[in-house]
Amino acid sequence: MNDNDSDYNGDSELSPEEIPCPLCGQRETRCSHFLADFDCTFDGQGKYAIGLGGGALYEIDVIGEFFESIAYCYARARYKGKSAKLPKAPKGTVFRTYVQALKEVRLDAKAYDSEEDYCWDFRVNIERYAVLVRLALLEILDCDVYEEEAFTETSMSSSRYAIWYCSDASAAAAKLKDKLARCLSDFKRENGLV
């Protein structure tokens, strides 16, 4: 524990801004180790619909594009019916759990007036979507990720946050961006979407 952390009690509930960085001890202003913070209570909100509220991953738009593209590809195949072949899953075991969750979504295509509405509801009905995406991101990141928990509480509600740190957040985000862009390109090519 850093000297800066002498008043930090790991058992107390601190807000995201009060959590010290486990690598440098900095609080309140985000340091170069700050990779991401996720609202785990309202995880369908935030950037990319995974509860993301900030950090180096916040500007990596391919996160949302990649996972949504796969979901919409599966949804379009399901909307077309049994005659449509399901897409080829992205390569790598890291996506296996996510793809399995896509295969478990059951919606009646006949109840929808448009493919667009069906695809929207399909994505929303992926069980534990935000959790699955965050788990996949953790596996793809090529670094040690330190996760801290934080809480906010008001008179009407409370939220739990997961905050990720690593030794070089910018470099980790850049590597993740490159990996996901390649995976997305491969997925589109494999499924004739390019």
PDB file of C-alpha atoms in Angstrom:
ATOM      1  CA  MET A   1       0.000   0.000   0.000  1.00  0.00           C
ATOM      2  CA  ASN A   2       1.280   3.466  -0.849  1.00  0.00           C
ATOM      3  CA  ASP A   3       1.741   6.102   1.866  1.00  0.00           C
ATOM      4  CA  ASN A   4      -1.049   8.045   0.131  1.00  0.00           C
ATOM      5  CA  ASP A   5      -3.388   5.175   0.945  1.00  0.00           C
ATOM      6  CA  SER A   6      -2.907   5.148   4.716  1.00  0.00           C
ATOM      7  CA  ASP A   7      -6.452   6.441   5.256  1.00  0.00           C
ATOM      8  CA  TYR A   8      -7.949   4.030   2.701  1.00  0.00           C
ATOM      9  CA  ASN A   9      -9.962   1.218   4.214  1.00  0.00           C
ATOM     10  CA  GLY A  10     -10.636  -1.459   1.580  1.00  0.00           C
ATOM     11  CA  ASP A  11     -13.819  -2.493   3.389  1.00  0.00           C
ATOM     12  CA  SER A  12     -15.473   0.926   3.278  1.00  0.00           C
ATOM     13  CA  GLU A  13     -17.682   2.040   0.425  1.00  0.00           C
ATOM     14  CA  LEU A  14     -16.011   4.771  -1.600  1.00  0.00           C
ATOM     15  CA  SER A  15     -17.228   6.606  -4.673  1.00  0.00           C
ATOM     16  CA  PRO A  16     -15.320   6.126  -7.956  1.00  0.00           C
ATOM     17  CA  GLU A  17     -13.498   9.446  -7.458  1.00  0.00           C
ATOM     18  CA  GLU A  18     -12.319   8.430  -3.979  1.00  0.00           C
ATOM     19  CA  ILE A  19     -10.713   5.133  -4.993  1.00  0.00           C
ATOM     20  CA  PRO A  20      -6.925   5.476  -5.131  1.00  0.00           C
ATOM     21  CA  CYS A  21      -5.109   4.077  -8.140  1.00  0.00           C
ATOM     22  CA  PRO A  22      -3.578   0.764  -7.029  1.00  0.00           C
ATOM     23  CA  LEU A  23      -0.420   1.573  -9.020  1.00  0.00           C
ATOM     24  CA  CYS A  24       0.367   5.173  -8.053  1.00  0.00           C
ATOM     25  CA  GLY A  25      -2.088   6.019  -5.254  1.00  0.00           C
ATOM     26  CA  GLN A  26      -3.505   9.080  -7.022  1.00  0.00           C
ATOM     27  CA  ARG A  27      -7.097  10.015  -6.197  1.00  0.00           C
ATOM     28  CA  GLU A  28      -9.774  12.311  -7.609  1.00  0.00           C
ATOM     29  CA  THR A  29      -7.914  13.129 -10.816  1.00  0.00           C
ATOM     30  CA  ARG A  30      -7.423  10.255 -13.183  1.00  0.00           C
ATOM     31  CA  CYS A  31      -3.877   9.090 -13.792  1.00  0.00           C
ATOM     32  CA  SER A  32      -2.255   7.367 -16.777  1.00  0.00           C
ATOM     33  CA  HIS A  33      -3.224   3.986 -15.282  1.00  0.00           C
ATOM     34  CA  PHE A  34      -6.993   4.638 -15.503  1.00  0.00           C
ATOM     35  CA  LEU A  35      -8.334   2.195 -18.092  1.00  0.00           C
ATOM     36  CA  ALA A  36     -12.109   2.296 -17.503  1.00  0.00           C
ATOM     37  CA  ASP A  37     -14.952   2.680 -15.060  1.00  0.00           C
ATOM     38  CA  PHE A  38     -18.193   0.761 -15.397  1.00  0.00           C
ATOM     39  CA  ASP A  39     -21.521   1.317 -13.702  1.00  0.00           C
ATOM     40  CA  CYS A  40     -22.401  -2.293 -12.856  1.00  0.00           C
ATOM     41  CA  THR A  41     -25.836  -1.439 -11.457  1.00  0.00           C
ATOM     42  CA  PHE A  42     -27.078   0.305 -14.599  1.00  0.00           C
ATOM     43  CA  ASP A  43     -24.770  -1.512 -16.987  1.00  0.00           C
ATOM     44  CA  GLY A  44     -27.099  -1.302 -19.983  1.00  0.00           C
ATOM     45  CA  GLN A  45     -26.425   2.412 -20.006  1.00  0.00           C
ATOM     46  CA  GLY A  46     -23.130   4.166 -20.537  1.00  0.00           C
ATOM     47  CA  LYS A  47     -21.041   4.080 -23.672  1.00  0.00           C
ATOM     48  CA  TYR A  48     -21.447   0.973 -25.861  1.00  0.00           C
ATOM     49  CA  ALA A  49     -24.326  -0.128 -23.553  1.00  0.00           C
ATOM     50  CA  ILE A  50     -21.847  -1.745 -21.161  1.00  0.00           C
ATOM     51  CA  GLY A  51     -21.917   0.818 -18.357  1.00  0.00           C
ATOM     52  CA  LEU A  52     -18.683   2.467 -19.522  1.00  0.00           C
ATOM     53  CA  GLY A  53     -18.366   5.957 -18.110  1.00  0.00           C
ATOM     54  CA  GLY A  54     -14.761   6.952 -18.666  1.00  0.00           C
ATOM     55  CA  GLY A  55     -11.127   5.959 -19.002  1.00  0.00           C
ATOM     56  CA  ALA A  56      -8.840   5.102 -21.889  1.00  0.00           C
ATOM     57  CA  LEU A  57     -11.386   2.619 -23.304  1.00  0.00           C
ATOM     58  CA  TYR A  58     -14.065   5.301 -23.571  1.00  0.00           C
ATOM     59  CA  GLU A  59     -12.959   6.496 -27.015  1.00  0.00           C
ATOM     60  CA  ILE A  60     -12.398   3.025 -28.521  1.00  0.00           C
ATOM     61  CA  ASP A  61     -15.539   3.000 -30.695  1.00  0.00           C
ATOM     62  CA  VAL A  62     -14.702  -0.387 -32.199  1.00  0.00           C
ATOM     63  CA  ILE A  63     -15.797  -1.928 -28.868  1.00  0.00           C
ATOM     64  CA  GLY A  64     -19.412  -1.021 -29.556  1.00  0.00           C
ATOM     65  CA  GLU A  65     -19.126  -1.619 -33.292  1.00  0.00           C
ATOM     66  CA  PHE A  66     -17.640  -5.102 -32.914  1.00  0.00           C
ATOM     67  CA  PHE A  67     -20.065  -6.562 -30.367  1.00  0.00           C
ATOM     68  CA  GLU A  68     -23.121  -4.891 -31.898  1.00  0.00           C
ATOM     69  CA  SER A  69     -22.154  -6.039 -35.417  1.00  0.00           C
ATOM     70  CA  ILE A  70     -22.018  -9.644 -34.286  1.00  0.00           C
ATOM     71  CA  ALA A  71     -25.345  -9.326 -32.453  1.00  0.00           C
ATOM     72  CA  TYR A  72     -27.066  -7.688 -35.430  1.00  0.00           C
ATOM     73  CA  CYS A  73     -25.670 -10.284 -37.818  1.00  0.00           C
ATOM     74  CA  TYR A  74     -27.155 -13.070 -35.686  1.00  0.00           C
ATOM     75  CA  ALA A  75     -30.401 -11.121 -35.309  1.00  0.00           C
ATOM     76  CA  ARG A  76     -30.784 -10.616 -39.077  1.00  0.00           C
ATOM     77  CA  ALA A  77     -30.274 -14.347 -39.658  1.00  0.00           C
ATOM     78  CA  ARG A  78     -32.878 -15.181 -37.011  1.00  0.00           C
ATOM     79  CA  TYR A  79     -35.325 -12.636 -38.443  1.00  0.00           C
ATOM     80  CA  LYS A  80     -35.086 -14.294 -41.865  1.00  0.00           C
ATOM     81  CA  GLY A  81     -36.117 -17.610 -40.359  1.00  0.00           C
ATOM     82  CA  LYS A  82     -34.929 -21.177 -40.464  1.00  0.00           C
ATOM     83  CA  SER A  83     -33.805 -20.920 -44.073  1.00  0.00           C
ATOM     84  CA  ALA A  84     -31.098 -18.412 -43.106  1.00  0.00           C
ATOM     85  CA  LYS A  85     -27.781 -19.759 -41.967  1.00  0.00           C
ATOM     86  CA  LEU A  86     -26.363 -18.377 -38.715  1.00  0.00           C
ATOM     87  CA  PRO A  87     -23.168 -16.399 -39.226  1.00  0.00           C
ATOM     88  CA  LYS A  88     -19.747 -17.874 -38.589  1.00  0.00           C
ATOM     89  CA  ALA A  89     -18.667 -16.942 -35.097  1.00  0.00           C
ATOM     90  CA  PRO A  90     -15.636 -14.729 -34.582  1.00  0.00           C
ATOM     91  CA  LYS A  91     -12.428 -16.682 -34.253  1.00  0.00           C
ATOM     92  CA  GLY A  92     -11.045 -17.350 -30.802  1.00  0.00           C
ATOM     93  CA  THR A  93     -12.392 -18.899 -27.646  1.00  0.00           C
ATOM     94  CA  VAL A  94     -12.646 -15.477 -26.023  1.00  0.00           C
ATOM     95  CA  PHE A  95     -15.937 -14.881 -27.867  1.00  0.00           C
ATOM     96  CA  ARG A  96     -17.475 -18.318 -27.226  1.00  0.00           C
ATOM     97  CA  THR A  97     -19.582 -17.271 -24.225  1.00  0.00           C
ATOM     98  CA  TYR A  98     -20.799 -14.139 -25.997  1.00  0.00           C
ATOM     99  CA  VAL A  99     -21.809 -16.082 -29.124  1.00  0.00           C
ATOM    100  CA  GLN A 100     -23.543 -18.698 -26.965  1.00  0.00           C
ATOM    101  CA  ALA A 101     -25.625 -15.928 -25.375  1.00  0.00           C
ATOM    102  CA  LEU A 102     -26.597 -14.727 -28.873  1.00  0.00           C
ATOM    103  CA  LYS A 103     -27.758 -18.205 -29.799  1.00  0.00           C
ATOM    104  CA  GLU A 104     -29.970 -18.338 -26.697  1.00  0.00           C
ATOM    105  CA  VAL A 105     -32.018 -15.224 -27.557  1.00  0.00           C
ATOM    106  CA  ARG A 106     -35.537 -16.267 -28.521  1.00  0.00           C
ATOM    107  CA  LEU A 107     -37.831 -13.709 -30.129  1.00  0.00           C
ATOM    108  CA  ASP A 108     -40.782 -14.321 -32.424  1.00  0.00           C
ATOM    109  CA  ALA A 109     -39.870 -12.612 -35.702  1.00  0.00           C
ATOM    110  CA  LYS A 110     -43.526 -12.631 -36.778  1.00  0.00           C
ATOM    111  CA  ALA A 111     -44.346 -10.262 -33.921  1.00  0.00           C
ATOM    112  CA  TYR A 112     -42.197  -7.526 -35.510  1.00  0.00           C
ATOM    113  CA  ASP A 113     -43.077  -5.149 -38.333  1.00  0.00           C
ATOM    114  CA  SER A 114     -39.467  -4.543 -39.327  1.00  0.00           C
ATOM    115  CA  GLU A 115     -36.083  -6.165 -39.242  1.00  0.00           C
ATOM    116  CA  GLU A 116     -34.720  -3.027 -37.574  1.00  0.00           C
ATOM    117  CA  ASP A 117     -37.125  -3.334 -34.614  1.00  0.00           C
ATOM    118  CA  TYR A 118     -36.366  -7.036 -34.307  1.00  0.00           C
ATOM    119  CA  CYS A 119     -32.596  -6.428 -34.330  1.00  0.00           C
ATOM    120  CA  TRP A 120     -32.919  -3.746 -31.658  1.00  0.00           C
ATOM    121  CA  ASP A 121     -34.925  -6.004 -29.355  1.00  0.00           C
ATOM    122  CA  PHE A 122     -32.595  -8.912 -30.080  1.00  0.00           C
ATOM    123  CA  ARG A 123     -29.590  -6.943 -28.816  1.00  0.00           C
ATOM    124  CA  VAL A 124     -31.481  -5.760 -25.753  1.00  0.00           C
ATOM    125  CA  ASN A 125     -32.500  -9.356 -24.947  1.00  0.00           C
ATOM    126  CA  ILE A 126     -28.967 -10.746 -24.856  1.00  0.00           C
ATOM    127  CA  GLU A 127     -28.759 -11.931 -21.284  1.00  0.00           C
ATOM    128  CA  ARG A 128     -25.972 -10.223 -19.327  1.00  0.00           C
ATOM    129  CA  TYR A 129     -24.768  -8.343 -22.425  1.00  0.00           C
ATOM    130  CA  ALA A 130     -22.637  -5.799 -20.547  1.00  0.00           C
ATOM    131  CA  VAL A 131     -21.065  -8.449 -18.320  1.00  0.00           C
ATOM    132  CA  LEU A 132     -20.233 -10.661 -21.299  1.00  0.00           C
ATOM    133  CA  VAL A 133     -18.629  -7.794 -23.210  1.00  0.00           C
ATOM    134  CA  ARG A 134     -16.592  -6.713 -20.179  1.00  0.00           C
ATOM    135  CA  LEU A 135     -15.382 -10.292 -19.624  1.00  0.00           C
ATOM    136  CA  ALA A 136     -14.351 -10.564 -23.270  1.00  0.00           C
ATOM    137  CA  LEU A 137     -12.503  -7.252 -23.039  1.00  0.00           C
ATOM    138  CA  LEU A 138     -10.611  -8.482 -19.979  1.00  0.00           C
ATOM    139  CA  GLU A 139      -9.512 -11.573 -21.891  1.00  0.00           C
ATOM    140  CA  ILE A 140      -8.464  -9.588 -24.960  1.00  0.00           C
ATOM    141  CA  LEU A 141      -6.475  -6.980 -23.041  1.00  0.00           C
ATOM    142  CA  ASP A 142      -2.832  -7.968 -23.151  1.00  0.00           C
ATOM    143  CA  CYS A 143      -1.880  -6.674 -19.702  1.00  0.00           C
ATOM    144  CA  ASP A 144      -2.582  -7.131 -16.017  1.00  0.00           C
ATOM    145  CA  VAL A 145      -5.803  -5.324 -15.163  1.00  0.00           C
ATOM    146  CA  TYR A 146      -6.394  -4.263 -11.572  1.00  0.00           C
ATOM    147  CA  GLU A 147     -10.067  -3.946 -10.700  1.00  0.00           C
ATOM    148  CA  GLU A 148     -11.348  -1.861  -7.816  1.00  0.00           C
ATOM    149  CA  GLU A 149     -14.949  -1.551  -6.603  1.00  0.00           C
ATOM    150  CA  ALA A 150     -16.642   1.707  -5.765  1.00  0.00           C
ATOM    151  CA  PHE A 151     -20.133   2.746  -4.717  1.00  0.00           C
ATOM    152  CA  THR A 152     -22.350   5.789  -4.871  1.00  0.00           C
ATOM    153  CA  GLU A 153     -25.395   6.146  -2.744  1.00  0.00           C
ATOM    154  CA  THR A 154     -28.213   8.652  -2.773  1.00  0.00           C
ATOM    155  CA  SER A 155     -31.458   8.638  -0.863  1.00  0.00           C
ATOM    156  CA  MET A 156     -33.291   6.918  -3.717  1.00  0.00           C
ATOM    157  CA  SER A 157     -30.665   4.623  -5.251  1.00  0.00           C
ATOM    158  CA  SER A 158     -27.165   3.290  -5.149  1.00  0.00           C
ATOM    159  CA  SER A 159     -24.735   2.058  -7.782  1.00  0.00           C
ATOM    160  CA  ARG A 160     -21.772  -0.276  -7.797  1.00  0.00           C
ATOM    161  CA  TYR A 161     -18.826   0.512 -10.071  1.00  0.00           C
ATOM    162  CA  ALA A 162     -15.915  -1.523 -11.361  1.00  0.00           C
ATOM    163  CA  ILE A 163     -12.826   0.558 -12.062  1.00  0.00           C
ATOM    164  CA  TRP A 164      -9.998  -0.857 -14.150  1.00  0.00           C
ATOM    165  CA  TYR A 165      -6.359   0.203 -13.975  1.00  0.00           C
ATOM    166  CA  CYS A 166      -3.256  -1.069 -15.755  1.00  0.00           C
ATOM    167  CA  SER A 167       0.382  -0.004 -16.050  1.00  0.00           C
ATOM    168  CA  ASP A 168      -0.189   1.990 -19.285  1.00  0.00           C
ATOM    169  CA  ALA A 169      -3.860   2.593 -20.041  1.00  0.00           C
ATOM    170  CA  SER A 170      -3.278   4.383 -23.353  1.00  0.00           C
ATOM    171  CA  ALA A 171      -1.074   1.609 -24.733  1.00  0.00           C
ATOM    172  CA  ALA A 172      -3.511  -1.089 -23.560  1.00  0.00           C
ATOM    173  CA  ALA A 173      -6.422   0.761 -25.193  1.00  0.00           C
ATOM    174  CA  ALA A 174      -4.504   1.127 -28.469  1.00  0.00           C
ATOM    175  CA  LYS A 175      -3.682  -2.599 -28.528  1.00  0.00           C
ATOM    176  CA  LEU A 176      -7.300  -3.485 -27.759  1.00  0.00           C
ATOM    177  CA  LYS A 177      -8.471  -1.201 -30.551  1.00  0.00           C
ATOM    178  CA  ASP A 178      -6.151  -2.901 -33.059  1.00  0.00           C
ATOM    179  CA  LYS A 179      -7.152  -6.410 -31.974  1.00  0.00           C
ATOM    180  CA  LEU A 180     -10.882  -5.686 -32.124  1.00  0.00           C
ATOM    181  CA  ALA A 181     -10.542  -3.940 -35.501  1.00  0.00           C
ATOM    182  CA  ARG A 182      -8.812  -7.046 -36.896  1.00  0.00           C
ATOM    183  CA  CYS A 183     -11.438  -9.340 -35.345  1.00  0.00           C
ATOM    184  CA  LEU A 184     -14.236  -7.201 -36.800  1.00  0.00           C
ATOM    185  CA  SER A 185     -12.622  -7.203 -40.237  1.00  0.00           C
ATOM    186  CA  ASP A 186     -12.183 -10.997 -40.093  1.00  0.00           C
ATOM    187  CA  PHE A 187     -15.781 -11.488 -38.935  1.00  0.00           C
ATOM    188  CA  LYS A 188     -17.157  -9.325 -41.761  1.00  0.00           C
ATOM    189  CA  ARG A 189     -14.999 -11.041 -44.352  1.00  0.00           C
ATOM    190  CA  GLU A 190     -15.924 -14.550 -43.098  1.00  0.00           C
ATOM    191  CA  ASN A 191     -19.619 -13.670 -43.301  1.00  0.00           C
ATOM    192  CA  GLY A 192     -19.571 -11.816 -46.608  1.00  0.00           C
ATOM    193  CA  LEU A 193     -20.340  -8.437 -45.056  1.00  0.00           C
ATOM    194  CA  VAL A 194     -17.557  -6.519 -46.834  1.00  0.00           C
TER     195      VAL A 194
END
